[in-house]
Coordinates of C-alpha atoms and ligand atoms in Angstrom, one line a residue:
M30 CA -15.5 -8.6 5.8
Q31 CA -17.5 -11.4 4.1
T32 CA -16.9 -14.7 5.8
F33 CA -15.8 -18.0 4.4
Q34 CA -15.5 -21.5 5.8
G35 CA -11.8 -22.7 6.4
A36 CA -8.4 -21.1 6.2
I37 CA -6.6 -19.4 3.4
L38 CA -2.8 -19.0 2.8
G39 CA -1.6 -15.6 1.5
I40 CA 1.7 -15.0 -0.3
E41 CA 3.2 -11.6 -1.1
T42 CA 6.4 -11.2 -3.1
S43 CA 5.7 -8.1 -5.2
C44 CA 8.6 -5.9 -4.0
D45 CA 11.1 -6.1 -1.1
E46 CA 9.0 -8.0 1.5
T47 CA 8.6 -11.7 1.5
A48 CA 5.4 -12.3 3.3
V49 CA 3.2 -15.3 4.2
A50 CA 0.0 -15.4 6.2
V51 CA -2.8 -17.7 7.2
L52 CA -6.2 -16.2 7.6
E53 CA -9.4 -17.8 8.9
G54 CA -12.3 -17.4 6.7
N55 CA -13.9 -15.0 9.3
G56 CA -10.9 -12.7 9.1
G57 CA -9.0 -14.0 12.1
I58 CA -5.2 -13.8 11.5
L59 CA -3.7 -17.1 12.5
A60 CA -0.2 -16.3 11.3
N61 CA 1.4 -13.2 9.5
V62 CA 5.1 -13.6 9.1
L63 CA 7.5 -11.5 7.0
D64 CA 11.1 -11.2 5.9
S65 CA 12.1 -7.6 5.2
Q66 CA 14.8 -7.1 2.7
I67 CA 16.0 -3.6 4.0
D68 CA 19.5 -5.0 4.8
V69 CA 19.9 -6.3 1.2
H70 CA 19.0 -3.0 -0.4
V71 CA 20.0 -0.3 2.0
S72 CA 23.6 0.2 0.6
Y73 CA 22.0 0.8 -2.9
G74 CA 19.6 3.4 -1.6
G75 CA 16.6 1.6 -3.2
V76 CA 15.3 -1.9 -4.2
V77 CA 17.5 -3.8 -6.6
P78 CA 15.0 -6.1 -8.5
E79 CA 17.4 -9.0 -9.1
L80 CA 18.5 -9.1 -5.5
A81 CA 14.8 -8.9 -4.4
S82 CA 13.9 -12.0 -6.5
R83 CA 16.9 -14.0 -5.2
R84 CA 16.0 -13.2 -1.6
H85 CA 12.3 -14.1 -2.2
M86 CA 13.5 -17.5 -3.5
E87 CA 15.8 -18.1 -0.5
R88 CA 13.0 -17.2 2.1
L89 CA 9.7 -18.2 0.8
E90 CA 9.7 -21.9 1.6
H91 CA 10.9 -21.5 5.1
L92 CA 8.4 -18.7 5.9
T93 CA 5.5 -20.7 4.5
Q94 CA 6.4 -23.6 6.7
E95 CA 6.7 -21.2 9.7
A96 CA 3.2 -19.7 8.9
L97 CA 1.5 -23.1 8.6
K98 CA 3.2 -24.2 11.8
Q99 CA 2.0 -21.1 13.7
A100 CA -1.5 -21.5 12.4
Q101 CA -1.4 -25.2 13.1
I102 CA -3.0 -26.1 9.7
P103 CA -1.6 -28.6 7.4
L104 CA -1.3 -27.5 3.8
S105 CA -3.9 -30.0 2.6
Q106 CA -6.6 -28.6 4.9
L107 CA -6.5 -25.1 3.5
Q108 CA -9.4 -23.8 1.5
G109 CA -7.3 -21.7 -0.7
I110 CA -4.0 -20.2 -1.6
A111 CA -3.9 -16.5 -2.6
V112 CA -0.9 -14.9 -4.2
T113 CA -0.1 -11.5 -5.5
N114 CA 0.5 -11.4 -9.3
G115 CA 0.9 -7.7 -9.8
P116 CA 1.5 -4.8 -10.0
G117 CA 5.1 -5.0 -8.8
L118 CA 8.6 -6.3 -9.8
V119 CA 8.1 -9.0 -12.4
G120 CA 11.0 -11.3 -11.3
A121 CA 9.8 -11.0 -7.7
L122 CA 6.2 -11.7 -8.6
I123 CA 7.2 -14.8 -10.7
V124 CA 8.9 -16.3 -7.6
G125 CA 5.7 -15.9 -5.5
V126 CA 3.3 -17.0 -8.2
N127 CA 5.3 -20.1 -9.3
F128 CA 5.8 -21.2 -5.6
A129 CA 2.0 -20.7 -5.0
K130 CA 1.2 -22.8 -8.2
A131 CA 3.5 -25.6 -7.2
L132 CA 1.8 -25.7 -3.6
A133 CA -1.6 -25.6 -5.1
Y134 CA -0.8 -28.3 -7.7
A135 CA 0.8 -30.5 -5.1
S136 CA -1.9 -30.2 -2.5
G137 CA -5.0 -29.9 -4.7
V138 CA -5.9 -26.6 -3.0
S139 CA -7.6 -23.9 -5.0
L140 CA -5.5 -21.0 -6.2
V141 CA -6.5 -17.4 -6.6
T142 CA -4.4 -14.4 -7.8
V143 CA -4.7 -11.0 -6.0
N144 CA -4.0 -7.6 -7.3
H145 CA -1.6 -6.0 -4.8
L146 CA -3.8 -2.8 -4.7
E147 CA -6.9 -4.9 -3.9
G148 CA -4.8 -6.5 -1.2
H149 CA -4.1 -3.0 0.3
L150 CA -7.8 -2.1 0.1
A151 CA -8.8 -5.3 2.0
S152 CA -6.5 -4.3 4.9
A153 CA -9.2 -1.7 5.8
W154 CA -11.9 -4.3 6.5
L155 CA -9.4 -6.8 7.8
A156 CA -8.4 -4.3 10.4
D157 CA -11.9 -3.3 11.3
P158 CA -14.5 -5.9 10.6
G159 CA -17.2 -3.4 11.3
F160 CA -15.9 -1.0 8.5
T161 CA -18.8 0.8 7.0
F162 CA -19.5 0.8 3.3
P163 CA -19.7 2.7 0.9
A164 CA -16.3 4.1 1.8
L165 CA -13.5 6.1 0.2
V166 CA -10.1 4.5 0.7
L167 CA -6.9 6.2 0.0
I168 CA -4.1 3.7 -1.1
A169 CA -0.8 5.5 -0.4
S170 CA 2.2 3.3 -1.0
G171 CA 5.6 3.4 -2.7
G172 CA 4.2 3.0 -6.2
H173 CA 0.6 4.2 -6.0
T174 CA -1.6 7.0 -4.8
H175 CA -5.2 6.2 -5.6
L176 CA -8.7 7.1 -4.2
A177 CA -10.9 4.0 -4.4
L178 CA -14.7 4.4 -3.8
V179 CA -15.6 1.0 -2.4
S180 CA -19.2 -0.1 -2.4
E181 CA -18.5 -3.5 -0.8
P182 CA -15.4 -5.7 -0.4
G183 CA -14.1 -6.5 -3.9
T184 CA -16.3 -3.8 -5.7
Y185 CA -14.7 -0.4 -6.2
Q186 CA -14.1 2.4 -8.6
F187 CA -10.9 4.7 -8.7
I188 CA -12.0 8.3 -8.6
G189 CA -8.6 9.9 -8.0
W190 CA -5.0 9.2 -8.6
T191 CA -1.6 10.8 -8.9
I192 CA -0.5 12.3 -12.2
D193 CA 3.2 11.9 -11.4
D194 CA 4.9 10.6 -8.2
A195 CA 3.3 8.4 -5.7
A196 CA 3.2 9.7 -2.0
G197 CA 5.6 7.0 -0.9
E198 CA 7.9 8.0 -3.7
A199 CA 7.8 11.6 -2.6
F200 CA 8.8 10.5 0.9
D201 CA 11.6 8.2 -0.5
K202 CA 13.0 10.7 -2.9
G203 CA 12.8 13.6 -0.4
A204 CA 14.6 11.5 2.2
K205 CA 17.4 10.7 -0.3
M206 CA 17.9 14.4 -0.9
L207 CA 18.1 15.0 2.8
G208 CA 20.7 12.3 3.1
L209 CA 18.5 9.8 5.0
P210 CA 18.6 6.1 4.5
Y211 CA 16.2 3.9 2.5
P212 CA 13.3 3.4 3.1
G213 CA 12.8 7.2 3.3
G214 CA 9.3 7.3 4.7
P215 CA 10.0 5.9 8.1
A216 CA 13.3 7.9 8.2
I217 CA 11.4 11.2 7.6
D218 CA 8.6 10.2 10.0
R219 CA 11.2 9.6 12.8
L220 CA 13.2 12.8 12.2
A221 CA 10.2 15.0 11.7
Q222 CA 9.1 14.4 15.3
K223 CA 12.0 16.4 16.5
G224 CA 11.4 19.3 13.9
S225 CA 9.0 22.1 13.2
A226 CA 6.5 21.6 10.4
R227 CA 6.3 25.4 10.1
A228 CA 10.0 26.1 9.4
V229 CA 9.7 26.0 5.6
S230 CA 6.5 26.6 3.6
F231 CA 6.7 23.9 0.9
P232 CA 4.0 24.0 -1.9
R233 CA 0.9 21.8 -1.5
P234 CA 0.2 21.0 -5.2
N235 CA -3.5 20.8 -6.2
L236 CA -4.7 21.4 -2.6
H237 CA -7.6 23.6 -3.5
S238 CA -8.4 22.2 -7.0
Q239 CA -11.8 20.6 -7.3
D240 CA -10.5 17.5 -9.0
L241 CA -9.2 14.5 -7.1
Q242 CA -5.8 14.4 -8.7
F243 CA -2.6 14.3 -6.6
S244 CA 0.9 15.7 -7.8
F245 CA 4.0 15.4 -5.8
S246 CA 6.8 16.2 -8.4
G247 CA 6.7 19.9 -7.9
L248 CA 7.0 19.5 -4.1
K249 CA 10.1 17.3 -4.6
T250 CA 11.6 19.8 -6.9
S251 CA 11.0 22.7 -4.4
L252 CA 13.0 20.7 -1.8
L253 CA 15.8 20.2 -4.4
Y254 CA 15.9 23.9 -5.1
Y255 CA 15.8 24.8 -1.3
L256 CA 18.8 22.4 -0.7
R257 CA 20.6 23.9 -3.7
D258 CA 20.1 27.5 -2.4
V259 CA 21.4 26.5 1.0
Q260 CA 24.5 24.9 -0.6
K261 CA 25.1 28.1 -2.5
T262 CA 24.8 30.5 0.4
G263 CA 26.5 28.1 2.7
H264 CA 24.4 28.6 5.8
T265 CA 20.8 28.0 7.0
K266 CA 19.1 28.3 10.4
V267 CA 16.7 25.4 9.4
G268 CA 17.9 21.9 10.6
V269 CA 17.4 18.7 8.8
E270 CA 14.6 17.9 11.4
D271 CA 12.7 21.0 10.5
L272 CA 13.1 20.2 6.7
A273 CA 11.8 16.7 7.3
A274 CA 8.8 18.0 9.3
S275 CA 8.0 20.7 6.8
Y276 CA 8.3 18.5 3.8
Q277 CA 6.3 15.7 5.5
E278 CA 3.5 18.3 6.5
A279 CA 3.1 19.2 2.8
I280 CA 2.5 15.6 1.7
V281 CA 0.2 15.0 4.7
D282 CA -1.9 18.1 4.0
V283 CA -2.5 17.1 0.4
L284 CA -3.4 13.5 1.3
C285 CA -5.8 14.5 4.1
E286 CA -7.5 17.3 2.2
K287 CA -8.0 15.2 -1.0
L288 CA -9.4 12.2 0.8
L289 CA -11.8 14.3 2.9
Q290 CA -12.7 16.3 -0.2
G291 CA -13.4 13.1 -2.1
A292 CA -15.6 11.8 0.7
R293 CA -17.6 15.0 0.7
Q294 CA -18.0 14.8 -3.1
S295 CA -19.0 11.2 -3.1
L296 CA -21.3 11.6 -0.1
V297 CA -19.6 8.9 2.1
R298 CA -19.0 9.2 5.8
S299 CA -16.4 6.4 6.1
V300 CA -12.8 6.7 4.9
A301 CA -9.6 4.7 5.4
V302 CA -5.9 5.1 4.4
V303 CA -3.9 1.9 3.5
G304 CA -0.5 1.2 2.1
G305 CA 2.9 2.0 3.6
V306 CA 2.4 5.7 3.9
A307 CA -0.6 5.1 6.1
A308 CA 1.9 4.1 8.8
N309 CA 3.0 7.8 8.9
S310 CA 2.5 9.2 12.4
R311 CA 1.7 12.7 11.4
L312 CA -0.8 11.6 8.8
R313 CA -2.5 9.4 11.4
E314 CA -2.7 12.1 13.8
K315 CA -3.9 14.9 11.4
L316 CA -6.4 12.9 9.6
T317 CA -7.9 11.5 12.7
E318 CA -8.4 15.1 14.0
R319 CA -9.7 16.6 10.7
A320 CA -12.1 13.7 10.0
R321 CA -13.4 13.9 13.6
T322 CA -14.3 17.6 13.1
Q323 CA -16.1 16.8 9.9
G324 CA -18.1 13.8 11.4
I325 CA -16.4 11.3 9.1
S326 CA -15.2 7.9 10.6
V327 CA -11.6 6.8 9.8
V328 CA -9.9 3.4 9.8
L329 CA -6.2 3.3 9.9
P330 CA -5.0 -0.3 10.0
P331 CA -2.2 -1.1 12.5
R332 CA 1.2 -0.4 10.9
S333 CA 1.9 -4.0 10.3
L334 CA -1.1 -4.1 8.0
C335 CA -0.2 -0.8 6.3
T336 CA 3.2 -1.8 4.8
D337 CA 3.3 -4.9 2.5
N338 CA 2.0 -8.1 4.3
A339 CA 0.3 -11.3 3.2
A340 CA -2.6 -11.1 5.6
M341 CA -4.2 -8.4 3.3
I342 CA -3.5 -10.6 0.3
A343 CA -5.3 -13.5 1.9
A344 CA -8.2 -11.2 2.9
A345 CA -8.7 -10.1 -0.7
G346 CA -8.3 -13.7 -1.7
V347 CA -11.2 -14.7 0.5
E348 CA -13.5 -12.6 -1.7
K349 CA -12.2 -14.1 -4.9
L350 CA -12.6 -17.6 -3.4
R351 CA -16.2 -16.9 -2.5
R352 CA -16.8 -15.7 -6.1
K353 CA -15.0 -18.8 -7.4
E354 CA -12.6 -16.8 -9.4
F355 CA -10.0 -19.5 -9.5
A356 CA -6.6 -18.9 -11.3
S357 CA -5.6 -21.1 -14.2
W358 CA -2.2 -22.7 -14.5
D359 CA -1.0 -20.2 -17.1
V360 CA -1.8 -17.1 -15.0
E361 CA 0.5 -14.3 -15.8
V362 CA 2.2 -11.7 -13.6
F363 CA 2.1 -7.9 -14.5
S364 CA 4.3 -5.0 -13.5
T365 CA 1.9 -2.1 -13.8
L366 CA -1.6 -1.3 -12.9
Q367 CA -3.9 -2.7 -15.6
W368 CA -6.5 -0.2 -15.7
K369 CA -8.5 -1.7 -18.6
T370 CA -8.5 -5.2 -17.2
L371 CA -9.5 -3.9 -13.7
L372 CA -12.3 -1.7 -15.0
K373 CA -13.6 -4.5 -17.3
K374 CA -13.5 -7.0 -14.4
R375 CA -15.3 -4.6 -12.1
A376 CA -17.9 -3.8 -14.8
D377 CA -18.5 -7.6 -15.3
H378 CA -19.0 -8.1 -11.7
A379 CA -20.8 -5.1 -10.4
G380 CA -22.0 -3.0 -13.2
V381 CA -19.4 -0.3 -12.5
G382 CA -18.8 2.1 -15.4
T383 CA -15.8 4.0 -16.4
V384 CA -13.6 6.1 -14.1
Ligands
KG4_14 O1 2.8 -0.5 0.8 P1 4.3 -0.5 0.8 O2 5.0 -1.2 2.0 O3 4.9 -1.0 -0.5 C1 4.4 -0.7 -1.7 O4 3.3 -1.3 -2.2 O5 4.9 0.3 -2.3 O6 4.8 1.1 0.8 C2 6.1 1.4 0.9 C3 6.1 2.9 1.0 C4 7.6 3.4 0.9 O7 7.6 4.5 0.0 C5 7.9 3.9 2.3 O8 8.8 4.9 2.4 C6 6.5 4.3 2.7 O9 5.6 3.4 2.3 N1 6.4 4.4 4.3 C7 6.2 5.4 5.0 C8 6.2 5.1 6.3 N2 6.4 3.8 6.3 C9 6.5 3.3 5.1 N3 6.0 6.7 4.5 C10 5.8 7.6 5.5 N4 5.9 7.4 6.8 C11 6.1 6.1 7.3 N5 6.1 5.9 8.6
ZN15 ZN1 2.2 -2.3 -1.2

């Protein structure tokens, strides 16, 4: 990670986690606090945007005070404030961005906005300051599955992505079908540890195709059909633990294979997985083993830096502060990944062409 003098405050409110962190310019985490909204959304089986925004409003100020207290840094002595401005839930993002603007305005501290995916990417070099570039980083979260070829912090090109569901979405929707609670990924992860991954052979979409595209909707449908058949016939020898393990194995196989295939094609020897799905135990185990046999080094950030957090937003903010890419007061939030803007920005900064 490139260093920077001073400390930076990170704020993350793009979905169902209110998170605030203080990072030293050299990457040391001085505070990383978070309020998870699972209890708010669990009875709905997924995130309710309006409720998410309200909870961010309730918790953000207190969490900020707590983070600054832990870090023992007064607001006025910060070098910068970094806030996620997309992609994510618009109402939730507006809470974070307006709060950050108010803090920056009142304190005179510089404000930078961070793309949530660039935040996840930064968790790789935040977790391992010796992370080797160029690297291929798989972002696998609830809303995104992207392969980013990173030449240095802040400079990257997407070379693969999902054509339908994201990996986390496949976990969440599969868990729902299996009657497991939200969030589905951790629930499947826990249950799968007691099951057999070989019990049911689920499809591995695109596994052997030469392109770097992911597809998870067919896998999801095959679980649905499997459960429908069981319901019709009324009996099965396969328990829910086996189903969870088999379904998880299919997702993990595709993620590991495409990442390593992408690394071979791009001639890089360094990979990482970031985003909530990178917390998955089986993925961590299998990728570590497969990469080792291929002589590729792997970084898997600690689980607290995989799922949404503000330390990664501050880490991505450090690079923007160094480049003096300050936000204006009329900065917008955005709900979806803005390919054109990202590509243009990368091209302006690093001469990166089209994907
Ligand atoms: O990065 P993240 O916290 O938020 C987004 O940016 O989306 O990722 C959340 C996703 C959810 O789909 C959740 O089910 C999944 O990450 N997830 C997991 C695990 N922990 C979180 N998936 C599989 N195994 C896990 N242990
Ligand atoms: Zn995320």
